[in-house]
XYZ file of C-alpha atoms in Angstrom:
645
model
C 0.000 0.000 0.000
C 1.182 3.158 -0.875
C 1.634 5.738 1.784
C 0.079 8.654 0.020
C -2.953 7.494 -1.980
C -3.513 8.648 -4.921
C -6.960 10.811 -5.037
C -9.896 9.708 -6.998
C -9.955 10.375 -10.600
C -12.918 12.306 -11.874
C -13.710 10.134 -14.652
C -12.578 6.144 -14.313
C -11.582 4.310 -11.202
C -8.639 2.370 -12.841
C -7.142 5.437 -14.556
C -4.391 5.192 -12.724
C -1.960 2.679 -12.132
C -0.156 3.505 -8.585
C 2.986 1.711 -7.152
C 5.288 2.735 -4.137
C 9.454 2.444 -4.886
C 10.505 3.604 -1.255
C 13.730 2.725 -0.898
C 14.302 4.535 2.903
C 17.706 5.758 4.220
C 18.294 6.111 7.707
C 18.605 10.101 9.131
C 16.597 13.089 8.487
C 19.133 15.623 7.995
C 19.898 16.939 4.321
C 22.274 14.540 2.870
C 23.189 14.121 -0.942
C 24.609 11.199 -1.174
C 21.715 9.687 0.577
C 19.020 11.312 -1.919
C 20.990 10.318 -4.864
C 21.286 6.470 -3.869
C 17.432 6.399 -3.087
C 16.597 8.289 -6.408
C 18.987 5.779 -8.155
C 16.980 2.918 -6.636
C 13.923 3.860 -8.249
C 15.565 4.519 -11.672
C 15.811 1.387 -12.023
C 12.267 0.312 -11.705
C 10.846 2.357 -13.790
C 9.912 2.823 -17.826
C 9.996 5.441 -20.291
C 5.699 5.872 -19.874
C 4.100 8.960 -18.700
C 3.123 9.428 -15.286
C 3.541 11.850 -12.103
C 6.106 10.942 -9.870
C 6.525 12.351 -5.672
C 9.748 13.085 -3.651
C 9.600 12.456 -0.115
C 11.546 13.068 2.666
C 12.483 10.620 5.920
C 9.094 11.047 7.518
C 7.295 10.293 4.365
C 5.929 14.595 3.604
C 6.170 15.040 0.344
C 8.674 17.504 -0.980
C 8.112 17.805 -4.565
C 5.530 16.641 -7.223
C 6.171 16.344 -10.749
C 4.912 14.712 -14.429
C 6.930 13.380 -16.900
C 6.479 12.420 -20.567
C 8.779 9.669 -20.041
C 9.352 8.996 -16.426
C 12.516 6.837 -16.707
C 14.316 9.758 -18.321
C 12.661 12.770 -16.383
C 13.837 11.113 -12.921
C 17.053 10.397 -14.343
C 17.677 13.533 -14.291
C 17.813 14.207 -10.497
C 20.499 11.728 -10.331
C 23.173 14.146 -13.147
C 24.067 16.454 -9.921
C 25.814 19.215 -12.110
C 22.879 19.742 -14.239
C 20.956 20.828 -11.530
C 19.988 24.138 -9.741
C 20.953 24.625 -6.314
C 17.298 24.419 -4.948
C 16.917 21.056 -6.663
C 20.289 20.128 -4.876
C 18.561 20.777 -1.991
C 15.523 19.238 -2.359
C 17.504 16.079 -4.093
C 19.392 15.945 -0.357
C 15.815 15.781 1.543
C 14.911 13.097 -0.646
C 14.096 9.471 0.563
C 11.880 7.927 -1.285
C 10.017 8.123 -4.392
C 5.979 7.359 -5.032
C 5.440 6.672 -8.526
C 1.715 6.671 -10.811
C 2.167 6.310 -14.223
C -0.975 7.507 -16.526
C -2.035 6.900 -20.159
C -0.930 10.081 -21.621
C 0.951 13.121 -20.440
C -2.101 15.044 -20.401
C -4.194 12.948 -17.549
C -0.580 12.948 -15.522
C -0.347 16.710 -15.832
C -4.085 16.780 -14.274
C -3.069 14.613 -11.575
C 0.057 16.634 -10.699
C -1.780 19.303 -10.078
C -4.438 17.255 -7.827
C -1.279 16.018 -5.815
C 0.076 19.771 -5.946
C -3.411 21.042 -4.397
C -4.099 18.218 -1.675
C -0.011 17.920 -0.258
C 1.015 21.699 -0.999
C 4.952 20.627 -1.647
C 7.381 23.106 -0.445
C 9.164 22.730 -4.037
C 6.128 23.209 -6.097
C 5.087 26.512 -7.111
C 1.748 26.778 -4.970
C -1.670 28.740 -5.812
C -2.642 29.948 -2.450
C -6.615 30.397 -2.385
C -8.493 30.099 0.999
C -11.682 29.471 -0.245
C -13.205 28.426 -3.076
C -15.336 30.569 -6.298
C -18.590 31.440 -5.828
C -21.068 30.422 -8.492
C -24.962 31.300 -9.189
C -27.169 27.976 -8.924
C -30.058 27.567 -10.774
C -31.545 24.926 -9.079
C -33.579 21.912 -11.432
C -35.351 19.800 -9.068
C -38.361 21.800 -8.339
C -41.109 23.051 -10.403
C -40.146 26.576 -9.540
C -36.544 26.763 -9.480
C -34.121 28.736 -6.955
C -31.659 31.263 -7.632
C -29.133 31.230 -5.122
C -25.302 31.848 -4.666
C -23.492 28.421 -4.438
C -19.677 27.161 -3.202
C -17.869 23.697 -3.282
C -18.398 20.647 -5.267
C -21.144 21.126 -8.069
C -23.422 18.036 -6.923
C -27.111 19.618 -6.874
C -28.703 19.696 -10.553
C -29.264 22.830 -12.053
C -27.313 25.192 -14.261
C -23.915 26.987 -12.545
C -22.932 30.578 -14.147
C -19.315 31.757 -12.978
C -16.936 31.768 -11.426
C -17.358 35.021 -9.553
C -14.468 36.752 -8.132
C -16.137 37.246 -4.734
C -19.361 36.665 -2.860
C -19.860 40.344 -3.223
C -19.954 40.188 -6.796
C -22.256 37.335 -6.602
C -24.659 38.929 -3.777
C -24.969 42.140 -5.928
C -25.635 40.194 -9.163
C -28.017 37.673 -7.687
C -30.069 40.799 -6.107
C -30.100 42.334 -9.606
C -31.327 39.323 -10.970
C -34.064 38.605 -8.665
C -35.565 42.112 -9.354
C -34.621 41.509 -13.174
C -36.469 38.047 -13.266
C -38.683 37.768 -10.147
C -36.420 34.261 -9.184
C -37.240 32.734 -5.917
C -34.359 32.416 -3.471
C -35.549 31.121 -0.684
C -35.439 27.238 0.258
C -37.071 24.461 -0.510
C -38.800 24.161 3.029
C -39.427 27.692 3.617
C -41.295 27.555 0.003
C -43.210 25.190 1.241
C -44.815 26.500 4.113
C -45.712 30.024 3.072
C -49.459 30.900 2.882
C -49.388 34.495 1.976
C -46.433 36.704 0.011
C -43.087 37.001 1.870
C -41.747 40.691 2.152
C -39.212 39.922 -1.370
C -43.053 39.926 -2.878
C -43.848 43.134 -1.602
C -40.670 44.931 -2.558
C -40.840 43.435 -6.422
C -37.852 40.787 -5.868
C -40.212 37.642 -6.032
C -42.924 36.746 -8.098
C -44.428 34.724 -5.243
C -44.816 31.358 -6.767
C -45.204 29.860 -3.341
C -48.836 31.112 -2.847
C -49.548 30.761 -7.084
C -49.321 34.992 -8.031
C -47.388 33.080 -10.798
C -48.440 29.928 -13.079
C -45.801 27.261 -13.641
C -45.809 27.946 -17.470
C -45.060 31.902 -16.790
C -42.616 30.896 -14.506
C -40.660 29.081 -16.495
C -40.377 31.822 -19.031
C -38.870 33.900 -16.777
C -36.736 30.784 -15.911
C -36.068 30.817 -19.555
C -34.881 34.574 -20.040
C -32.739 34.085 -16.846
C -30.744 31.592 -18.648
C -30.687 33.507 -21.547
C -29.066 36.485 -19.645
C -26.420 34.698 -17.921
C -25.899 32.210 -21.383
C -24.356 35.840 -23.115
C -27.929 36.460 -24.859
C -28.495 39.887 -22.733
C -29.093 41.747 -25.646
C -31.826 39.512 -26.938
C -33.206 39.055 -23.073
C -33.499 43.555 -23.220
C -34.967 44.190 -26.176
C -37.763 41.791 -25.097
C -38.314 43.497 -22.089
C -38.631 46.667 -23.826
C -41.121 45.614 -26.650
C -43.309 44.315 -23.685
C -43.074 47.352 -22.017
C -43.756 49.500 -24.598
C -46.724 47.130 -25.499
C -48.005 47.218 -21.939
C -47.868 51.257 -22.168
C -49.971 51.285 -25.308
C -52.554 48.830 -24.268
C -52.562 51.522 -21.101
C -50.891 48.901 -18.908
C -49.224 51.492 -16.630
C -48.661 49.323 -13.770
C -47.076 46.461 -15.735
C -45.410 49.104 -17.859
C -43.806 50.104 -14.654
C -42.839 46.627 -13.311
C -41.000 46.273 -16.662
C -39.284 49.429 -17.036
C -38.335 48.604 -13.496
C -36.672 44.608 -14.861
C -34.771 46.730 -17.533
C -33.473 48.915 -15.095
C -32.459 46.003 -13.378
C -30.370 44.586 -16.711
C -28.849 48.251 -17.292
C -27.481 47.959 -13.677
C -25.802 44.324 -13.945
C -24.127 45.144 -17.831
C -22.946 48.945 -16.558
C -21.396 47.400 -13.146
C -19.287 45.665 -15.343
C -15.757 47.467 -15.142
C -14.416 46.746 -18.526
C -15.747 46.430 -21.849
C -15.267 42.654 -22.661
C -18.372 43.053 -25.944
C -17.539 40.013 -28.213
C -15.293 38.041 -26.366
C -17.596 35.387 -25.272
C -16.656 33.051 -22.743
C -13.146 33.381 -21.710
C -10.628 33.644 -18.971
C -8.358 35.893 -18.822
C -4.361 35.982 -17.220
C -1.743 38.415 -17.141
C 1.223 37.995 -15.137
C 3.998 40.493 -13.156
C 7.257 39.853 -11.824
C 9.475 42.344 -9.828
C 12.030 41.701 -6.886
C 11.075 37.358 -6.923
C 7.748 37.752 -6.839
C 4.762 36.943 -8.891
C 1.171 38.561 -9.670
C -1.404 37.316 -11.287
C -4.452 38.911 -12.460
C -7.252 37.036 -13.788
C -10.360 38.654 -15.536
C -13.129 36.267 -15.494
C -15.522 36.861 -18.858
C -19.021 35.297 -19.553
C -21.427 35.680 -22.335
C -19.082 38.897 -22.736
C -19.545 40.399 -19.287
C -17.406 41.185 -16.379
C -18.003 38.722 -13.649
C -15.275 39.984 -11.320
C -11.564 40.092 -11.102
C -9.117 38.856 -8.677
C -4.960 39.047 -8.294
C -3.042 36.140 -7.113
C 0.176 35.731 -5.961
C 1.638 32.228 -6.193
C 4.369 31.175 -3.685
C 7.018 29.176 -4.312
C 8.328 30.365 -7.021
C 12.434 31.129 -6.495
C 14.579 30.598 -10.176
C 11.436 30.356 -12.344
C 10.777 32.298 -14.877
C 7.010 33.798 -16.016
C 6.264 31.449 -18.062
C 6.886 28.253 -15.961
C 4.826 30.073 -13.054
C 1.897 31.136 -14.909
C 2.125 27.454 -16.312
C 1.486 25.733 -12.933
C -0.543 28.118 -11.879
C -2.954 27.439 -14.771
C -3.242 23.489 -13.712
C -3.847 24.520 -10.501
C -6.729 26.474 -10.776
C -8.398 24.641 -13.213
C -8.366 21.361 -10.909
C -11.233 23.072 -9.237
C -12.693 26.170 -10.943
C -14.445 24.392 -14.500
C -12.458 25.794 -17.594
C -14.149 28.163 -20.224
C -13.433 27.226 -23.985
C -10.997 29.709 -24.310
C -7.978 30.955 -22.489
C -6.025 33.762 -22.964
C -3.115 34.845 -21.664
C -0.199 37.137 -21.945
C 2.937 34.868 -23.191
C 3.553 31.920 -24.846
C 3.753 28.701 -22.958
C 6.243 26.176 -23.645
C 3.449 23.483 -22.552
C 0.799 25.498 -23.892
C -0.636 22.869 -26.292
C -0.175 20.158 -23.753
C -2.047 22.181 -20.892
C -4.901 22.702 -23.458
C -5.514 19.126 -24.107
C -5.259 18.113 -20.249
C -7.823 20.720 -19.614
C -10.191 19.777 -22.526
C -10.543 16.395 -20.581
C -12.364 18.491 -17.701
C -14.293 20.306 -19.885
C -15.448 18.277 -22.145
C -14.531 20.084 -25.220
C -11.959 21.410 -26.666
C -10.048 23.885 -24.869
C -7.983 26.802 -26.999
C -4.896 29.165 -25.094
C -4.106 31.692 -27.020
C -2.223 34.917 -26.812
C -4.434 37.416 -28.740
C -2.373 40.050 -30.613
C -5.189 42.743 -31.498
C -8.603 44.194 -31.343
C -10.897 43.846 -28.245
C -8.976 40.672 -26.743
C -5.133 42.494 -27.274
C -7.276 45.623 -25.117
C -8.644 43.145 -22.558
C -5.037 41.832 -22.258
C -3.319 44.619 -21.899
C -5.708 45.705 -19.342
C -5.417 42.535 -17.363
C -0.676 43.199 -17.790
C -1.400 46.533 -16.158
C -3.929 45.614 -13.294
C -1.266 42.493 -12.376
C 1.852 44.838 -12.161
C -0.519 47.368 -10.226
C -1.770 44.350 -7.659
C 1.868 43.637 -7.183
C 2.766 46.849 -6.344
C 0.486 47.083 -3.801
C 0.859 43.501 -2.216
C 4.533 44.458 -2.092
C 3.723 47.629 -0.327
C 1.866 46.083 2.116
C 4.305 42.972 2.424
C 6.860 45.887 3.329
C 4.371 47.697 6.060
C 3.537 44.109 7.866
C 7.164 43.469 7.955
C 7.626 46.531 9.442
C 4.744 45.940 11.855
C 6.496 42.135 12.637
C 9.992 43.642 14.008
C 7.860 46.510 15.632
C 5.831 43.464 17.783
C 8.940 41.770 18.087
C 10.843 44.812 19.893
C 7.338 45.762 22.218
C 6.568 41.886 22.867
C 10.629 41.159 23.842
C 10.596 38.581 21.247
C 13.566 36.926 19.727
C 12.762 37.698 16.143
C 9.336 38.483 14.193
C 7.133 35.965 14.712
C 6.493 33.748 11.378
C 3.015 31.993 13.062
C 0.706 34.410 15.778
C -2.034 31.945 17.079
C -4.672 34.219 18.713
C -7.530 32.145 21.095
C -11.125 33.486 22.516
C -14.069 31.254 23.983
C -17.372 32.124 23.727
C -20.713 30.973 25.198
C -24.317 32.091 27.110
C -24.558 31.419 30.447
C -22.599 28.274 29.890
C -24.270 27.199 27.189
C -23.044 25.903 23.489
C -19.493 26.737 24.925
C -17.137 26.694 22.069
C -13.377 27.744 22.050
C -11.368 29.045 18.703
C -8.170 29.822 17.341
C -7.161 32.064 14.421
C -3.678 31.610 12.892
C -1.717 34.907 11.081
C 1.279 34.141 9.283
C 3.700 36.731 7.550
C 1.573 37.160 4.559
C -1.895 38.043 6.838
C -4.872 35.506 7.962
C -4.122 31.336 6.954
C -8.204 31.229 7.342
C -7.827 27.093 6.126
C -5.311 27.010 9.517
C -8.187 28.580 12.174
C -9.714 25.937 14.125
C -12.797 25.575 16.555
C -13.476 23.220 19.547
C -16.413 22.085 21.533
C -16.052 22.487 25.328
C -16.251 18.995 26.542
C -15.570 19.428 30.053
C -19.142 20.086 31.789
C -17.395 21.719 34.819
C -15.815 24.171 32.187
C -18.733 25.128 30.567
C -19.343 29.221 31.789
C -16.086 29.069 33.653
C -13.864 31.528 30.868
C -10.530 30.223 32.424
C -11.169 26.522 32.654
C -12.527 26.616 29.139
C -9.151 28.169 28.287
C -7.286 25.075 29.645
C -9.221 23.190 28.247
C -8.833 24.299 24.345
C -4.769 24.882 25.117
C -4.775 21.830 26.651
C -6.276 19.995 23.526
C -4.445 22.214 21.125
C -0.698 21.633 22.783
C -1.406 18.087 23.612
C -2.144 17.292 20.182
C 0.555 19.207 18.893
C 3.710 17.248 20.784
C 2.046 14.089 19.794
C 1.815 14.830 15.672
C 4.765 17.133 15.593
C 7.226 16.506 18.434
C 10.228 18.150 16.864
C 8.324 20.693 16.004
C 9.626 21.151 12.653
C 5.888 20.943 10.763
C 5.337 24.428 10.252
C 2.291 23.884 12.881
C 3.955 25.355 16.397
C 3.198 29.359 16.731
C 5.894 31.822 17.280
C 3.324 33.695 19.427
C -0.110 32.922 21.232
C -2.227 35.858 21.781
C -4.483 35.187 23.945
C -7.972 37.666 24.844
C -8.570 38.237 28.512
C -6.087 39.547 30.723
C -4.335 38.171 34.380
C -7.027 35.169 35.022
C -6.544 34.057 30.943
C -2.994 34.369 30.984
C -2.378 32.110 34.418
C -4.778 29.451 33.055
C -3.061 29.340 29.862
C 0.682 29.504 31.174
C -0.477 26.592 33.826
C -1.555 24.363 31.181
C 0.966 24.701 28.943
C 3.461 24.178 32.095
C 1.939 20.860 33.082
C 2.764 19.741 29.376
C 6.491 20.154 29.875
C 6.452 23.736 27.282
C 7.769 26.691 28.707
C 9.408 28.119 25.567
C 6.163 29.221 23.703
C 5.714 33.107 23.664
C 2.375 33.909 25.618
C 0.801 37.242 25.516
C -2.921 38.220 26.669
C -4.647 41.369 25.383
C -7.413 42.645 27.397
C -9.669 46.024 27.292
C -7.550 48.664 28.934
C -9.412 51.638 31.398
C -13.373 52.484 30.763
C -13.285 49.049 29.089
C -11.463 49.776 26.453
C -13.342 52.629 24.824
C -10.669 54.823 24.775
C -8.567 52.316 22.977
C -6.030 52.010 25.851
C -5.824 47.984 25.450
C -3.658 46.605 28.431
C -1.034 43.995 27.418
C -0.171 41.039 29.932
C 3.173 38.974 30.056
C 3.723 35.745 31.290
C 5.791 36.725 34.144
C 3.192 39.519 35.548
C 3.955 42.839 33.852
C 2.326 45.094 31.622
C 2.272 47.278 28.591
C 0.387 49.584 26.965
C 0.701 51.459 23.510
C -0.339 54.892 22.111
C -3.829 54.965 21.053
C -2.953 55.648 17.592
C -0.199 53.377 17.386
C 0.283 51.446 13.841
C 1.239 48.037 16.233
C -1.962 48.806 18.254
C -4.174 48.761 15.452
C -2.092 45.616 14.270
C -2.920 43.551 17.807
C -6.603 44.575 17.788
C -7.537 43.221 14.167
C -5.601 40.090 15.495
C -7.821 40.136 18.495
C -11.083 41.279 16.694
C -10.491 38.644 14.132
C -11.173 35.542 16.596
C -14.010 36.914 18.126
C -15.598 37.240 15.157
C -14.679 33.593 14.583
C -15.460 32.252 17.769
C -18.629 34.506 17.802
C -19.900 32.813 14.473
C -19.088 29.575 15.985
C -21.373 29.581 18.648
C -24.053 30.883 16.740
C -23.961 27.817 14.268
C -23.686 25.698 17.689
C -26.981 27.860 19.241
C -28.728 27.223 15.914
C -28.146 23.931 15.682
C -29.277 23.305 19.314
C -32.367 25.514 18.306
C -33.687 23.350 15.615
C -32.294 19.757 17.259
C -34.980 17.187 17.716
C -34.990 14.602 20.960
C -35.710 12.617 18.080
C -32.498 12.980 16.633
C -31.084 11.109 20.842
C -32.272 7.592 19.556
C -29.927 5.219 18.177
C -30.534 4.366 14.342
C -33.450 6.563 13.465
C -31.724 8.536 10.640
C -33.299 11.447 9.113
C -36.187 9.535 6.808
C -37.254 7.611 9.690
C -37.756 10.996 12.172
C -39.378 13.149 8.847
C -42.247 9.898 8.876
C -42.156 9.995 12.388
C -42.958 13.467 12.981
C -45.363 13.774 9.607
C -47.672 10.984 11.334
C -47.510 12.273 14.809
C -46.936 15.618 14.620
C -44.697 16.158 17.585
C -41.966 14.328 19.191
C -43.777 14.396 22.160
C -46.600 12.597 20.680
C -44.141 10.143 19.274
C -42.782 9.635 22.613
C -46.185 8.920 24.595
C -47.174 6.571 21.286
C -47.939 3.156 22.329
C -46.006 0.479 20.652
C -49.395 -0.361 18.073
C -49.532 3.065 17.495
C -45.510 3.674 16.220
C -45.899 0.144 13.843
C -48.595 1.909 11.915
C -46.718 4.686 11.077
C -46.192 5.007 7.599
C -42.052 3.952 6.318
C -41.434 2.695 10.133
C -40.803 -0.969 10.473
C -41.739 -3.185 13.309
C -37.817 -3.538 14.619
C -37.611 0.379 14.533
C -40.748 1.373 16.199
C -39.501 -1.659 18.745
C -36.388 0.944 18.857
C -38.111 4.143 19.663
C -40.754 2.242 22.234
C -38.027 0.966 24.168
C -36.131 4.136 24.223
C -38.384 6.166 25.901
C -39.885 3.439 27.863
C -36.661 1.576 29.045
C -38.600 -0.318 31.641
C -40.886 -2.167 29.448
């Protein structure tokens, strides 16, 4: 068995054709002669096929994931030590063994790289660093009236997806347009459901109110229809509809539909003149320009459908020492595509040296054919050049900023006594009511701002904790730290903080310091922020050290400003943590207590009954007749709530 499985392919289960060579060495310190003998090792079981191939290192953490036309000859290469750059020296020294999955074509292995690339996050590969994923627009297909609503993560429900979007802002303000445009439901499934008179989107002209029948199916589905046609590129078409049909309505002394139109094609003026540039006749396209200046990388990426502006976004790929553009922007293509679907055309601003072979691995997940190109005039050479001048512009600013929080970094490391600028700040806040849905959190800040796919969230198990702030405390540090020495001992995973910040003041700080004490680590910076004089409404935050004393800073102090997002940013977190928690605990069921009654079994349950405390006094007769429950299961929920027979 391989140590690192190889994910699941999106289109055939046998696609792939994994096998591990690990050929260990003993010692995890960088050693050449070591690498080489392990890479020479699996030379020699391989062929010249295509396939991806992974270095890793003694404790089995991949360093490095490539793809080869012809694997025999592309590893062979690690082994010809002059040849190589000094960063592949280095990574060549780290190396212990090899996985190896060889692919039918260079294409499907180039896919799979950047799969690997995405899930382990190599510290040799060039990396696309994206917190969250793109929002799309979901029309929904499983009901008669379908649902317009904003949609993230794997595209599983039916329906038609329009994007990506740069940001859910983008999406919120289009989706609002649209409602008022097409009179689209957004509201769910259940809530439709349920309604017996207009909800307020009704009243304000958002909704057409198909829940209560102000709308037929058949009319409904027109406007269903247009919607489509709008976001398919056919805006045009979708406008000058609207505008016969108001000027129709208008003669035939219509006024009040008249108005409710002129209103929709308000509504389609807004989305095309929010657009902020002119993308008329290229279609469907992405489109990628790329910056370099002092070893860094920008990427801009305009994101065009049916020849509108759905957002923008920069990106700034890490990674990246003694490449050049091309080999960045390259990777960087794979790895967005392996989750964002790709339009049928690309363009970008340089030519590729893997172009053609990038275009056929990403026709495979589109389904079509797939074209890169580097357009050279008229509207697309304008769009480009637009796209080159807002990626130099983002990098410029990113750098500006890199510069201030570096700045900010030795300034906390001089007021906080600290060795050097902390690379990790782990910040930690608890929240709860009265003791109830107690929930702890951490947020983790690294050089570059937030790592929101680091932050973390715990449930207070301890009962006697629950409404007590400081055992809470030791409780989450106690989890956190405990955890920690048992997954990363040596602490040389990139998961121990340089600094814990920690809200609350004298009783926080003790609670934490004792905890961390009784797990043998002393060496861990600890720092508690808590609301200075008049509770902190003069700004005059209080700053508490491990060893008793206390600092303040200027109100208007750059570093000030600094700690307090840091400190603002987990109780938002921790905040919208227990609110999930309290809602969940609002809409739980004691239903929901009883071993093996799943969510059918409690929906026929309740239906039949009514309430779950009518299903509890049911006699036993009275539970077997309801509808989709068997004899063994109402058996289950008898004996449940009447444990004594």
């Amino acid at each position: 068995m391989p140590r690192n499985p190889t994910p699941p392919d999106r289109q055939s289960g046998d696609r792939f054709n994994e096998g591990q060579a690990t050929f260990t060495m003993t010692g995890s310190q960088p050693d050449l002669a070591a690498g080489l003998a392990a890479i020479r090792e699996v030379v020699a079981t391989l062929k010249p096929q295509p396939g991806v191939y992974r270095m890793l290192d003694a404790r089995g953490d991949v360093l490095y994931v490539g793809k080869a036309r012809a694997l025999k000859n592309r590893v062979t290469n690690y082994t010809q030590v002059d040849r190589l750059p000094l960063r592949i020296k280095r990574m060549v020294s780290q190396t212990r063994s090899m996985t190896i999955v060889t692919t039918n074509s260079e294409a499907e292995a180039l896919l799979l790289e950047a799969q690997l690339i995405k899930r382990y996050r190599p510290p040799y590969n060039v990396l696309l660093r994206d917190d969250k994923s793109f929002p799309f627009i979901l029309l929904r297909a499983e009901h008669d009236f379908p649902r317009i609503t904003k949609h993230r993560g794997a595209r599983k429900a039916k329906g038609n997806y329009y994007g990506p979007f740069a940001s859910a802002g983008s999406v919120n303000t289009t989706i609002n347009a649209l409602q008022k445009l097409f009179l689209l439901r957004s509201c769910t499934d259940s809530f439709f459901s349920r309604r017996d008179r207009p909800c307020l989107l009704y009243q304000i002209k958002r909704c057409s109110a198909p829940c209560v029948g102000r709308i037929d199916p058949a009319a409904y589905a027109e406007l269903v229809g247009e919607a489509k046609d709008f976001l398919g590129g056919k805006s045009s078409a979708v406008q000058t509809k609207i505008e016969a049909q108001m000027q129709a309505a208008a003669a035939a002394l219509d006024y009040e539909r008249a108005a409710m139109l002129r209103d929709r094609l308000r509504a389609a003026t807004f989305i095309q003149g929010s657009q902020a540039i002119n993308a008329e006749g290229v279609g469907n396209a992405d489109v990628f320009g790329i910056a370099q200046a002092n070893g860094q990388f920008g990427v801009q990426a305009f994101f065009i459908r049916g020849g509108q502006n759905w957002g923008h976004r920069a990106f700034f790929p890490s990674h990246t020492d003694g490449l050049d553009e091309a080999e960045v922007l390259t990777s960087f293509l794979a790895q967005f595509y392996e989750e964002v679907p790709p339009p049928r055309t690309i363009l970008i601003d340089r030519e590729l040296p893997e172009g053609d072979l990038l275009a056929e691995a990403l026709a495979v997940a589109a389904g079509g054919k797939v074209e890169i190109s580097v357009p050279q005039r008229g509207d697309r050479r304008r769009l480009m050049a637009q796209a080159e001048r807002n990626a130099v512009e983002a990098l410029e600013r990113r750098q500006a900023e890199s510069g201030s929080k570096a700045k900010l970094n030795r300034e906390l490391a001089e007021f906080l006594e600290l060795p050097e600028p902390p690379q990790r700040i782990e910040v930690y806040d608890n929240s709860h009511i009265q003791g109830t849905n107690a929930v702890g959190a951490m947020v983790v800040a690294g050089a570059e701002g937030f790592i929101k796919g680091q932050y973390r969230k715990w449930n207070i198990k301890q009962p006697e904790a629950a409404g007590d702030d400081y055992a809470m405390m030791r409780e989450v540090m106690g989890r956190r730290f405990a955890r920690a020495q048992d997954e990363d001992p040596d602490r040389d995973g990139g998961q121990w903080p340089d600094l814990v910040l920690i809200d609350g003041g004298k009783g926080q700080m003790s609670a934490v310091k004792d905890t961390l004490e009784e797990l043998g680590i002393e060496d861990v910076p600890l720092i508690a922020i808590a609301k200075g004089p008049n509770h902190g409404r003069e700004g005059r935050e209080v700053f508490h050290f491990a060893d008793g004393r206390e600092k303040t800073l200027p109100v208007n102090s750059p570093l000030l400003f600094h700690l307090q997002r840091l400190r603002d940013e987990v109780h938002r977190f921790v905040i919208g943590a227990h609110r999930d928690k309290r809602s969940r605990a609002i809409i739980a069921s004691p239903l929901d207590e009883i071993p093996g009654i799943g969510p059918a079994r409690k929906r026929a349950l309740l239906l039949h009954f009514g309430t779950a405390g009518k299903v509890r006094a049911a006699a036993l007769e009275d539970l077997q007749c309801a509808p989709g429950v068997s004899a063994a299961v109402a058996q289950t929920v008898y004996d449940f709530y009447h444990p004594g027979g």
